[in-house]
């Protein structure tokens, strides 16, 4: 059983941050902070990063379910993800974007299952969001939180966890594993019983090393030494990471590693996420042989 704890979907990128444009183009490219980049694989010719294409990738890679988070750079995708959640309730756990309690109430009413905060792009104190966090705790909404690489946000997040002990929190980007904040971010999982760490973006952060990412494997083992294997989850950061590698490659470097036991691999790749997010009725996805094999 494999579950992706960090992925993205959008119909079109069309937004700006600090006056710089993000806009979907053709052939998988986007304007990204006024620079043209390969945002998606080139076969995504229309710039649409849809659930249907993702499901095809998931089925091929034998990934049963996926958590869909949001990022400011993609624009708010609440309307589209509401459709996805209702159309594919067993395969996706979709998170809304919200910045206050009223918006969080709308996310809950729409049937989305959590709220994603790209904290590394937030300039204000996380404490300004405390009323929303309290509401999320009461309503059972999961918080996906990617933190900036600074001590202020880590300290504030620790206080949020203490103030909202029943709030489920998933720390994203594996605690910014290649930065000095890695240990402090991962150890947030020791602050509360409902806190997990997911590895979305780890292949991006170790992109210079590239597949099979031996340093990433060692970092995963290090994090497990700090907080235990039951607090860690695999995430791909689909689709941006599959411009460099295939979707299956974003996790099979774990499967092929000799540094992890089969029990550890099973927990990291799906067992922990199944427990944390409560996926039900995941499909059985048999291996389909490649024509070239």
PDB file of C-alpha atoms in Angstrom:
ATOM      1  CA  UNK A   1       0.000   0.000   0.000  1.00  0.00           C
ATOM      2  CA  UNK A   2       1.451   3.342  -1.088  1.00  0.00           C
ATOM      3  CA  UNK A   3      -0.017   6.762  -0.223  1.00  0.00           C
ATOM      4  CA  UNK A   4       1.362  10.089  -1.441  1.00  0.00           C
ATOM      5  CA  UNK A   5       1.172  12.630   1.393  1.00  0.00           C
ATOM      6  CA  UNK A   6       2.123  15.710  -0.671  1.00  0.00           C
ATOM      7  CA  UNK A   7       0.896  16.457  -4.186  1.00  0.00           C
ATOM      8  CA  UNK A   8      -0.622  19.329  -6.182  1.00  0.00           C
ATOM      9  CA  UNK A   9      -3.413  19.737  -8.731  1.00  0.00           C
ATOM     10  CA  UNK A  10      -4.576  22.783 -10.666  1.00  0.00           C
ATOM     11  CA  UNK A  11      -6.529  23.697 -13.762  1.00  0.00           C
ATOM     12  CA  UNK A  12      -4.440  26.778 -14.533  1.00  0.00           C
ATOM     13  CA  UNK A  13      -1.804  28.857 -12.823  1.00  0.00           C
ATOM     14  CA  UNK A  14      -2.678  32.530 -13.096  1.00  0.00           C
ATOM     15  CA  UNK A  15      -1.533  34.675 -10.193  1.00  0.00           C
ATOM     16  CA  UNK A  16       1.190  37.050  -9.034  1.00  0.00           C
ATOM     17  CA  UNK A  17       3.273  37.378  -5.885  1.00  0.00           C
ATOM     18  CA  UNK A  18       5.020  40.623  -4.963  1.00  0.00           C
ATOM     19  CA  UNK A  19       4.263  41.895  -8.454  1.00  0.00           C
ATOM     20  CA  UNK A  20       5.847  38.886 -10.208  1.00  0.00           C
ATOM     21  CA  UNK A  21       3.757  36.705 -12.501  1.00  0.00           C
ATOM     22  CA  UNK A  22       3.013  32.977 -12.394  1.00  0.00           C
ATOM     23  CA  UNK A  23       1.096  31.858 -15.486  1.00  0.00           C
ATOM     24  CA  UNK A  24       0.553  28.524 -17.248  1.00  0.00           C
ATOM     25  CA  UNK A  25       1.886  28.342 -20.814  1.00  0.00           C
ATOM     26  CA  UNK A  26       1.952  25.475 -23.326  1.00  0.00           C
ATOM     27  CA  UNK A  27       3.946  22.242 -23.322  1.00  0.00           C
ATOM     28  CA  UNK A  28       4.306  22.063 -19.557  1.00  0.00           C
ATOM     29  CA  UNK A  29       5.943  25.453 -19.205  1.00  0.00           C
ATOM     30  CA  UNK A  30       4.961  28.345 -16.958  1.00  0.00           C
ATOM     31  CA  UNK A  31       6.011  31.878 -16.288  1.00  0.00           C
ATOM     32  CA  UNK A  32       7.385  31.559 -12.751  1.00  0.00           C
ATOM     33  CA  UNK A  33       8.303  34.836 -11.036  1.00  0.00           C
ATOM     34  CA  UNK A  34       8.688  36.397 -14.491  1.00  0.00           C
ATOM     35  CA  UNK A  35      10.968  33.582 -15.746  1.00  0.00           C
ATOM     36  CA  UNK A  36       9.898  30.813 -18.135  1.00  0.00           C
ATOM     37  CA  UNK A  37      10.441  27.379 -16.549  1.00  0.00           C
ATOM     38  CA  UNK A  38       9.456  23.766 -17.168  1.00  0.00           C
ATOM     39  CA  UNK A  39       6.760  23.493 -14.490  1.00  0.00           C
ATOM     40  CA  UNK A  40       5.218  20.230 -15.775  1.00  0.00           C
ATOM     41  CA  UNK A  41       6.380  17.348 -17.950  1.00  0.00           C
ATOM     42  CA  UNK A  42       6.299  18.462 -21.594  1.00  0.00           C
ATOM     43  CA  UNK A  43       3.524  16.016 -22.507  1.00  0.00           C
ATOM     44  CA  UNK A  44       1.111  18.095 -20.392  1.00  0.00           C
ATOM     45  CA  UNK A  45       0.714  20.345 -23.408  1.00  0.00           C
ATOM     46  CA  UNK A  46      -2.244  22.440 -22.209  1.00  0.00           C
ATOM     47  CA  UNK A  47      -0.802  23.463 -18.816  1.00  0.00           C
ATOM     48  CA  UNK A  48      -3.623  21.656 -16.989  1.00  0.00           C
ATOM     49  CA  UNK A  49      -2.483  19.530 -14.047  1.00  0.00           C
ATOM     50  CA  UNK A  50      -5.646  17.486 -13.642  1.00  0.00           C
ATOM     51  CA  UNK A  51      -6.832  14.700 -11.380  1.00  0.00           C
ATOM     52  CA  UNK A  52      -7.355  12.429 -14.376  1.00  0.00           C
ATOM     53  CA  UNK A  53      -3.706  12.642 -15.455  1.00  0.00           C
ATOM     54  CA  UNK A  54      -2.576  12.183 -11.856  1.00  0.00           C
ATOM     55  CA  UNK A  55      -4.798   9.135 -11.402  1.00  0.00           C
ATOM     56  CA  UNK A  56      -3.242   7.588 -14.492  1.00  0.00           C
ATOM     57  CA  UNK A  57       0.210   8.146 -12.970  1.00  0.00           C
ATOM     58  CA  UNK A  58      -0.970   6.810  -9.615  1.00  0.00           C
ATOM     59  CA  UNK A  59      -2.454   3.665 -11.137  1.00  0.00           C
ATOM     60  CA  UNK A  60       0.701   2.978 -13.144  1.00  0.00           C
ATOM     61  CA  UNK A  61       2.934   3.547 -10.091  1.00  0.00           C
ATOM     62  CA  UNK A  62       0.571   1.564  -7.788  1.00  0.00           C
ATOM     63  CA  UNK A  63      -0.125   4.556  -5.534  1.00  0.00           C
ATOM     64  CA  UNK A  64      -3.521   4.017  -3.945  1.00  0.00           C
ATOM     65  CA  UNK A  65      -4.276   7.465  -2.532  1.00  0.00           C
ATOM     66  CA  UNK A  66      -2.892  10.986  -2.491  1.00  0.00           C
ATOM     67  CA  UNK A  67      -3.110  14.056  -0.281  1.00  0.00           C
ATOM     68  CA  UNK A  68      -3.517  17.192  -2.416  1.00  0.00           C
ATOM     69  CA  UNK A  69      -2.132  20.338  -0.811  1.00  0.00           C
ATOM     70  CA  UNK A  70      -1.984  23.891  -2.142  1.00  0.00           C
ATOM     71  CA  UNK A  71       0.671  26.527  -2.777  1.00  0.00           C
ATOM     72  CA  UNK A  72       0.273  30.264  -3.318  1.00  0.00           C
ATOM     73  CA  UNK A  73       2.280  30.030  -6.534  1.00  0.00           C
ATOM     74  CA  UNK A  74      -0.509  27.960  -8.122  1.00  0.00           C
ATOM     75  CA  UNK A  75      -3.316  30.321  -7.145  1.00  0.00           C
ATOM     76  CA  UNK A  76      -6.267  29.250  -5.025  1.00  0.00           C
ATOM     77  CA  UNK A  77      -7.642  25.952  -6.354  1.00  0.00           C
ATOM     78  CA  UNK A  78     -10.473  25.504  -3.823  1.00  0.00           C
ATOM     79  CA  UNK A  79     -13.224  25.245  -6.440  1.00  0.00           C
ATOM     80  CA  UNK A  80     -11.401  22.672  -8.540  1.00  0.00           C
ATOM     81  CA  UNK A  81     -10.279  20.587  -5.562  1.00  0.00           C
ATOM     82  CA  UNK A  82     -13.849  20.556  -4.253  1.00  0.00           C
ATOM     83  CA  UNK A  83     -14.874  18.917  -7.546  1.00  0.00           C
ATOM     84  CA  UNK A  84     -11.999  16.453  -7.299  1.00  0.00           C
ATOM     85  CA  UNK A  85     -12.861  15.534  -3.715  1.00  0.00           C
ATOM     86  CA  UNK A  86     -16.487  14.801  -4.578  1.00  0.00           C
ATOM     87  CA  UNK A  87     -15.616  12.898  -7.769  1.00  0.00           C
ATOM     88  CA  UNK A  88     -12.851  10.757  -6.239  1.00  0.00           C
ATOM     89  CA  UNK A  89     -13.473  10.577  -2.464  1.00  0.00           C
ATOM     90  CA  UNK A  90     -11.583   7.305  -1.980  1.00  0.00           C
ATOM     91  CA  UNK A  91      -8.446   8.291  -3.884  1.00  0.00           C
ATOM     92  CA  UNK A  92      -7.866  11.906  -2.825  1.00  0.00           C
ATOM     93  CA  UNK A  93      -7.655  13.818   0.450  1.00  0.00           C
ATOM     94  CA  UNK A  94      -7.933  17.412  -0.811  1.00  0.00           C
ATOM     95  CA  UNK A  95      -6.966  20.464   1.211  1.00  0.00           C
ATOM     96  CA  UNK A  96      -8.296  23.970   0.808  1.00  0.00           C
ATOM     97  CA  UNK A  97      -6.551  27.300   1.032  1.00  0.00           C
ATOM     98  CA  UNK A  98      -7.720  29.684   3.764  1.00  0.00           C
ATOM     99  CA  UNK A  99      -6.297  32.572   5.773  1.00  0.00           C
ATOM    100  CA  UNK A 100      -8.940  33.154   8.462  1.00  0.00           C
ATOM    101  CA  UNK A 101     -11.770  31.377  10.273  1.00  0.00           C
ATOM    102  CA  UNK A 102     -14.465  32.508   7.812  1.00  0.00           C
ATOM    103  CA  UNK A 103     -12.529  31.088   4.878  1.00  0.00           C
ATOM    104  CA  UNK A 104     -11.864  27.914   6.860  1.00  0.00           C
ATOM    105  CA  UNK A 105     -15.605  27.536   7.449  1.00  0.00           C
ATOM    106  CA  UNK A 106     -16.139  27.743   3.680  1.00  0.00           C
ATOM    107  CA  UNK A 107     -13.482  25.050   3.158  1.00  0.00           C
ATOM    108  CA  UNK A 108     -15.241  22.790   5.649  1.00  0.00           C
ATOM    109  CA  UNK A 109     -18.655  23.419   4.075  1.00  0.00           C
ATOM    110  CA  UNK A 110     -17.274  22.566   0.632  1.00  0.00           C
ATOM    111  CA  UNK A 111     -16.234  19.130   1.869  1.00  0.00           C
ATOM    112  CA  UNK A 112     -12.482  19.642   1.712  1.00  0.00           C
ATOM    113  CA  UNK A 113     -10.637  17.773   4.441  1.00  0.00           C
ATOM    114  CA  UNK A 114      -7.915  20.137   5.566  1.00  0.00           C
ATOM    115  CA  UNK A 115      -6.112  23.402   4.942  1.00  0.00           C
ATOM    116  CA  UNK A 116      -2.657  23.823   3.452  1.00  0.00           C
ATOM    117  CA  UNK A 117      -0.518  26.752   4.537  1.00  0.00           C
ATOM    118  CA  UNK A 118       2.673  27.500   2.559  1.00  0.00           C
ATOM    119  CA  UNK A 119       4.190  29.128   5.615  1.00  0.00           C
ATOM    120  CA  UNK A 120       7.489  29.779   3.881  1.00  0.00           C
ATOM    121  CA  UNK A 121       5.648  32.415   1.831  1.00  0.00           C
ATOM    122  CA  UNK A 122       3.879  34.016   4.838  1.00  0.00           C
ATOM    123  CA  UNK A 123       5.463  37.211   6.151  1.00  0.00           C
ATOM    124  CA  UNK A 124       3.148  37.707   9.127  1.00  0.00           C
ATOM    125  CA  UNK A 125       3.314  35.829  12.413  1.00  0.00           C
ATOM    126  CA  UNK A 126       1.642  32.416  12.416  1.00  0.00           C
ATOM    127  CA  UNK A 127      -0.139  33.549  15.574  1.00  0.00           C
ATOM    128  CA  UNK A 128      -2.447  35.703  13.411  1.00  0.00           C
ATOM    129  CA  UNK A 129      -3.911  32.402  12.168  1.00  0.00           C
ATOM    130  CA  UNK A 130      -4.580  31.018  15.655  1.00  0.00           C
ATOM    131  CA  UNK A 131      -8.400  31.505  15.531  1.00  0.00           C
ATOM    132  CA  UNK A 132      -8.435  29.467  12.325  1.00  0.00           C
ATOM    133  CA  UNK A 133      -6.223  26.777  13.846  1.00  0.00           C
ATOM    134  CA  UNK A 134      -8.581  26.538  16.831  1.00  0.00           C
ATOM    135  CA  UNK A 135     -11.543  26.123  14.470  1.00  0.00           C
ATOM    136  CA  UNK A 136      -9.697  23.444  12.502  1.00  0.00           C
ATOM    137  CA  UNK A 137      -8.971  21.556  15.707  1.00  0.00           C
ATOM    138  CA  UNK A 138     -12.662  21.633  16.661  1.00  0.00           C
ATOM    139  CA  UNK A 139     -13.794  20.513  13.212  1.00  0.00           C
ATOM    140  CA  UNK A 140     -11.191  17.796  12.636  1.00  0.00           C
ATOM    141  CA  UNK A 141      -9.533  19.523   9.681  1.00  0.00           C
ATOM    142  CA  UNK A 142      -5.911  18.538   9.019  1.00  0.00           C
ATOM    143  CA  UNK A 143      -3.246  21.239   8.725  1.00  0.00           C
ATOM    144  CA  UNK A 144      -0.520  20.875   6.107  1.00  0.00           C
ATOM    145  CA  UNK A 145       2.271  23.297   7.024  1.00  0.00           C
ATOM    146  CA  UNK A 146       5.442  24.021   5.057  1.00  0.00           C
ATOM    147  CA  UNK A 147       7.689  26.228   7.153  1.00  0.00           C
ATOM    148  CA  UNK A 148      10.267  28.835   6.272  1.00  0.00           C
ATOM    149  CA  UNK A 149      13.897  28.124   7.016  1.00  0.00           C
ATOM    150  CA  UNK A 150      14.055  30.322  10.115  1.00  0.00           C
ATOM    151  CA  UNK A 151      13.797  29.906  13.866  1.00  0.00           C
ATOM    152  CA  UNK A 152      10.852  32.291  14.249  1.00  0.00           C
ATOM    153  CA  UNK A 153       8.366  30.141  12.380  1.00  0.00           C
ATOM    154  CA  UNK A 154       9.614  26.938  13.989  1.00  0.00           C
ATOM    155  CA  UNK A 155       9.131  28.449  17.443  1.00  0.00           C
ATOM    156  CA  UNK A 156       5.686  29.777  16.555  1.00  0.00           C
ATOM    157  CA  UNK A 157       4.652  26.412  15.132  1.00  0.00           C
ATOM    158  CA  UNK A 158       5.710  24.708  18.358  1.00  0.00           C
ATOM    159  CA  UNK A 159       3.409  27.076  20.286  1.00  0.00           C
ATOM    160  CA  UNK A 160       0.531  26.417  17.865  1.00  0.00           C
ATOM    161  CA  UNK A 161       0.929  22.690  18.471  1.00  0.00           C
ATOM    162  CA  UNK A 162       0.874  23.241  22.230  1.00  0.00           C
ATOM    163  CA  UNK A 163      -2.207  25.493  22.005  1.00  0.00           C
ATOM    164  CA  UNK A 164      -4.070  23.055  19.713  1.00  0.00           C
ATOM    165  CA  UNK A 165      -3.105  19.588  20.981  1.00  0.00           C
ATOM    166  CA  UNK A 166      -5.819  17.771  18.983  1.00  0.00           C
ATOM    167  CA  UNK A 167      -5.034  19.526  15.697  1.00  0.00           C
ATOM    168  CA  UNK A 168      -3.545  17.110  13.173  1.00  0.00           C
ATOM    169  CA  UNK A 169      -0.445  18.715  11.639  1.00  0.00           C
ATOM    170  CA  UNK A 170       1.713  17.467   8.772  1.00  0.00           C
ATOM    171  CA  UNK A 171       5.036  19.301   8.480  1.00  0.00           C
ATOM    172  CA  UNK A 172       5.909  19.479   4.784  1.00  0.00           C
ATOM    173  CA  UNK A 173       9.040  19.375   2.614  1.00  0.00           C
ATOM    174  CA  UNK A 174      10.594  16.999   5.154  1.00  0.00           C
ATOM    175  CA  UNK A 175      11.489  19.910   7.395  1.00  0.00           C
ATOM    176  CA  UNK A 176      13.549  21.553   4.623  1.00  0.00           C
ATOM    177  CA  UNK A 177      15.940  18.643   4.917  1.00  0.00           C
ATOM    178  CA  UNK A 178      18.945  20.221   3.166  1.00  0.00           C
ATOM    179  CA  UNK A 179      18.950  23.336   5.372  1.00  0.00           C
ATOM    180  CA  UNK A 180      20.148  23.989   8.946  1.00  0.00           C
ATOM    181  CA  UNK A 181      16.527  24.003  10.171  1.00  0.00           C
ATOM    182  CA  UNK A 182      16.030  20.304   9.375  1.00  0.00           C
ATOM    183  CA  UNK A 183      16.443  18.916  12.885  1.00  0.00           C
ATOM    184  CA  UNK A 184      14.322  21.604  14.560  1.00  0.00           C
ATOM    185  CA  UNK A 185      11.497  21.191  12.066  1.00  0.00           C
ATOM    186  CA  UNK A 186      11.447  17.401  12.290  1.00  0.00           C
ATOM    187  CA  UNK A 187      11.485  17.506  16.085  1.00  0.00           C
ATOM    188  CA  UNK A 188       8.211  19.439  16.010  1.00  0.00           C
ATOM    189  CA  UNK A 189       6.742  15.934  15.790  1.00  0.00           C
ATOM    190  CA  UNK A 190       7.802  15.495  19.416  1.00  0.00           C
ATOM    191  CA  UNK A 191       5.678  18.485  20.473  1.00  0.00           C
ATOM    192  CA  UNK A 192       2.332  16.721  20.076  1.00  0.00           C
ATOM    193  CA  UNK A 193       0.705  13.353  19.503  1.00  0.00           C
ATOM    194  CA  UNK A 194      -0.980  14.518  16.286  1.00  0.00           C
ATOM    195  CA  UNK A 195       2.106  15.826  14.434  1.00  0.00           C
ATOM    196  CA  UNK A 196       3.693  14.097  11.447  1.00  0.00           C
ATOM    197  CA  UNK A 197       6.444  14.944   8.940  1.00  0.00           C
ATOM    198  CA  UNK A 198       6.038  14.255   5.214  1.00  0.00           C
ATOM    199  CA  UNK A 199       8.747  14.131   2.578  1.00  0.00           C
ATOM    200  CA  UNK A 200       7.106  16.098  -0.242  1.00  0.00           C
ATOM    201  CA  UNK A 201       9.856  17.713  -2.289  1.00  0.00           C
ATOM    202  CA  UNK A 202      12.731  15.633  -0.945  1.00  0.00           C
ATOM    203  CA  UNK A 203      13.824  14.667  -4.472  1.00  0.00           C
ATOM    204  CA  UNK A 204      13.766  18.368  -5.397  1.00  0.00           C
ATOM    205  CA  UNK A 205      15.884  19.270  -2.366  1.00  0.00           C
ATOM    206  CA  UNK A 206      18.400  16.552  -3.308  1.00  0.00           C
ATOM    207  CA  UNK A 207      18.111  17.216  -7.037  1.00  0.00           C
ATOM    208  CA  UNK A 208      21.832  18.004  -7.369  1.00  0.00           C
ATOM    209  CA  UNK A 209      22.653  14.503  -6.084  1.00  0.00           C
ATOM    210  CA  UNK A 210      19.878  12.878  -8.171  1.00  0.00           C
ATOM    211  CA  UNK A 211      18.528   9.332  -8.227  1.00  0.00           C
ATOM    212  CA  UNK A 212      18.806   7.091  -6.209  1.00  0.00           C
ATOM    213  CA  UNK A 213      19.285   9.859  -3.627  1.00  0.00           C
ATOM    214  CA  UNK A 214      21.520   8.109  -1.067  1.00  0.00           C
ATOM    215  CA  UNK A 215      21.740  11.251   1.084  1.00  0.00           C
ATOM    216  CA  UNK A 216      17.948  11.510   1.126  1.00  0.00           C
ATOM    217  CA  UNK A 217      17.737   7.933   2.418  1.00  0.00           C
ATOM    218  CA  UNK A 218      20.251   8.737   5.155  1.00  0.00           C
ATOM    219  CA  UNK A 219      18.273  11.848   6.115  1.00  0.00           C
ATOM    220  CA  UNK A 220      15.069   9.819   6.370  1.00  0.00           C
ATOM    221  CA  UNK A 221      16.842   7.388   8.700  1.00  0.00           C
ATOM    222  CA  UNK A 222      18.202  10.310  10.736  1.00  0.00           C
ATOM    223  CA  UNK A 223      14.718  11.779  11.118  1.00  0.00           C
ATOM    224  CA  UNK A 224      13.449   8.377  12.247  1.00  0.00           C
ATOM    225  CA  UNK A 225      16.161   8.285  14.915  1.00  0.00           C
ATOM    226  CA  UNK A 226      14.877  11.636  16.204  1.00  0.00           C
ATOM    227  CA  UNK A 227      11.102  11.052  16.176  1.00  0.00           C
ATOM    228  CA  UNK A 228      10.445   7.407  15.256  1.00  0.00           C
ATOM    229  CA  UNK A 229       9.322   5.720  12.052  1.00  0.00           C
ATOM    230  CA  UNK A 230       5.666   6.141  13.001  1.00  0.00           C
ATOM    231  CA  UNK A 231       5.878   9.936  12.508  1.00  0.00           C
ATOM    232  CA  UNK A 232       7.209   9.978   8.934  1.00  0.00           C
ATOM    233  CA  UNK A 233       5.323   9.800   5.616  1.00  0.00           C
ATOM    234  CA  UNK A 234       6.336   9.736   1.975  1.00  0.00           C
ATOM    235  CA  UNK A 235       5.291  12.572  -0.334  1.00  0.00           C
ATOM    236  CA  UNK A 236       6.221  13.236  -3.946  1.00  0.00           C
ATOM    237  CA  UNK A 237       5.478  16.945  -4.552  1.00  0.00           C
ATOM    238  CA  UNK A 238       3.879  15.835  -7.840  1.00  0.00           C
ATOM    239  CA  UNK A 239       3.851  17.153 -10.543  1.00  0.00           C
ATOM    240  CA  UNK A 240       6.802  19.541 -10.355  1.00  0.00           C
ATOM    241  CA  UNK A 241       9.280  16.848  -9.326  1.00  0.00           C
ATOM    242  CA  UNK A 242       8.451  14.595 -12.276  1.00  0.00           C
ATOM    243  CA  UNK A 243      10.007  16.993 -14.753  1.00  0.00           C
ATOM    244  CA  UNK A 244      13.299  15.383 -13.657  1.00  0.00           C
ATOM    245  CA  UNK A 245      12.208  11.839 -12.769  1.00  0.00           C
ATOM    246  CA  UNK A 246       9.195   9.590 -13.236  1.00  0.00           C
ATOM    247  CA  UNK A 247       6.481   9.422 -10.609  1.00  0.00           C
ATOM    248  CA  UNK A 248       7.467   5.871  -9.639  1.00  0.00           C
ATOM    249  CA  UNK A 249      11.104   6.978  -9.199  1.00  0.00           C
ATOM    250  CA  UNK A 250       9.960   9.489  -6.558  1.00  0.00           C
ATOM    251  CA  UNK A 251       9.444   6.563  -4.171  1.00  0.00           C
ATOM    252  CA  UNK A 252      11.176   3.466  -5.546  1.00  0.00           C
ATOM    253  CA  UNK A 253      14.556   4.691  -4.350  1.00  0.00           C
ATOM    254  CA  UNK A 254      13.089   3.924  -0.922  1.00  0.00           C
ATOM    255  CA  UNK A 255      11.919   0.467  -2.002  1.00  0.00           C
ATOM    256  CA  UNK A 256      15.354  -0.401  -3.361  1.00  0.00           C
ATOM    257  CA  UNK A 257      17.332   0.904  -0.393  1.00  0.00           C
ATOM    258  CA  UNK A 258      19.089  -1.635   1.820  1.00  0.00           C
ATOM    259  CA  UNK A 259      19.237   0.813   4.721  1.00  0.00           C
ATOM    260  CA  UNK A 260      15.538   0.391   5.600  1.00  0.00           C
ATOM    261  CA  UNK A 261      13.737  -2.754   6.700  1.00  0.00           C
ATOM    262  CA  UNK A 262      10.570  -3.905   4.951  1.00  0.00           C
ATOM    263  CA  UNK A 263       8.548  -2.892   8.008  1.00  0.00           C
ATOM    264  CA  UNK A 264      10.059   0.620   7.928  1.00  0.00           C
ATOM    265  CA  UNK A 265       9.402   0.957   4.192  1.00  0.00           C
ATOM    266  CA  UNK A 266       5.780  -0.109   4.601  1.00  0.00           C
ATOM    267  CA  UNK A 267       5.192   2.414   7.385  1.00  0.00           C
ATOM    268  CA  UNK A 268       6.909   5.285   5.565  1.00  0.00           C
ATOM    269  CA  UNK A 269       5.371   4.676   2.142  1.00  0.00           C
ATOM    270  CA  UNK A 270       1.772   4.215   3.223  1.00  0.00           C
ATOM    271  CA  UNK A 271       0.982   2.728   6.600  1.00  0.00           C
ATOM    272  CA  UNK A 272       1.492   5.918   8.582  1.00  0.00           C
ATOM    273  CA  UNK A 273      -0.475   8.046   6.103  1.00  0.00           C
ATOM    274  CA  UNK A 274      -3.325   5.525   6.129  1.00  0.00           C
ATOM    275  CA  UNK A 275      -3.610   5.898   9.886  1.00  0.00           C
ATOM    276  CA  UNK A 276      -3.128   9.681   9.956  1.00  0.00           C
ATOM    277  CA  UNK A 277      -5.478  10.676   7.117  1.00  0.00           C
ATOM    278  CA  UNK A 278      -7.965   7.832   7.443  1.00  0.00           C
ATOM    279  CA  UNK A 279      -8.062   6.660   3.836  1.00  0.00           C
ATOM    280  CA  UNK A 280     -10.672   3.967   3.189  1.00  0.00           C
ATOM    281  CA  UNK A 281     -11.492   1.739   0.227  1.00  0.00           C
ATOM    282  CA  UNK A 282      -8.163   2.149  -1.521  1.00  0.00           C
ATOM    283  CA  UNK A 283      -8.001   0.097  -4.728  1.00  0.00           C
ATOM    284  CA  UNK A 284      -5.811  -2.916  -5.336  1.00  0.00           C
ATOM    285  CA  UNK A 285      -3.427  -1.881  -8.104  1.00  0.00           C
ATOM    286  CA  UNK A 286      -1.573  -4.787  -9.704  1.00  0.00           C
ATOM    287  CA  UNK A 287       1.799  -4.286 -11.334  1.00  0.00           C
ATOM    288  CA  UNK A 288       1.521  -3.775 -15.090  1.00  0.00           C
ATOM    289  CA  UNK A 289       4.628  -4.834 -16.967  1.00  0.00           C
ATOM    290  CA  UNK A 290       6.238  -2.298 -19.276  1.00  0.00           C
ATOM    291  CA  UNK A 291       6.308  -3.258 -22.951  1.00  0.00           C
ATOM    292  CA  UNK A 292      10.101  -2.821 -22.892  1.00  0.00           C
ATOM    293  CA  UNK A 293      10.602  -5.398 -20.126  1.00  0.00           C
TER     294      UNK A 293
END
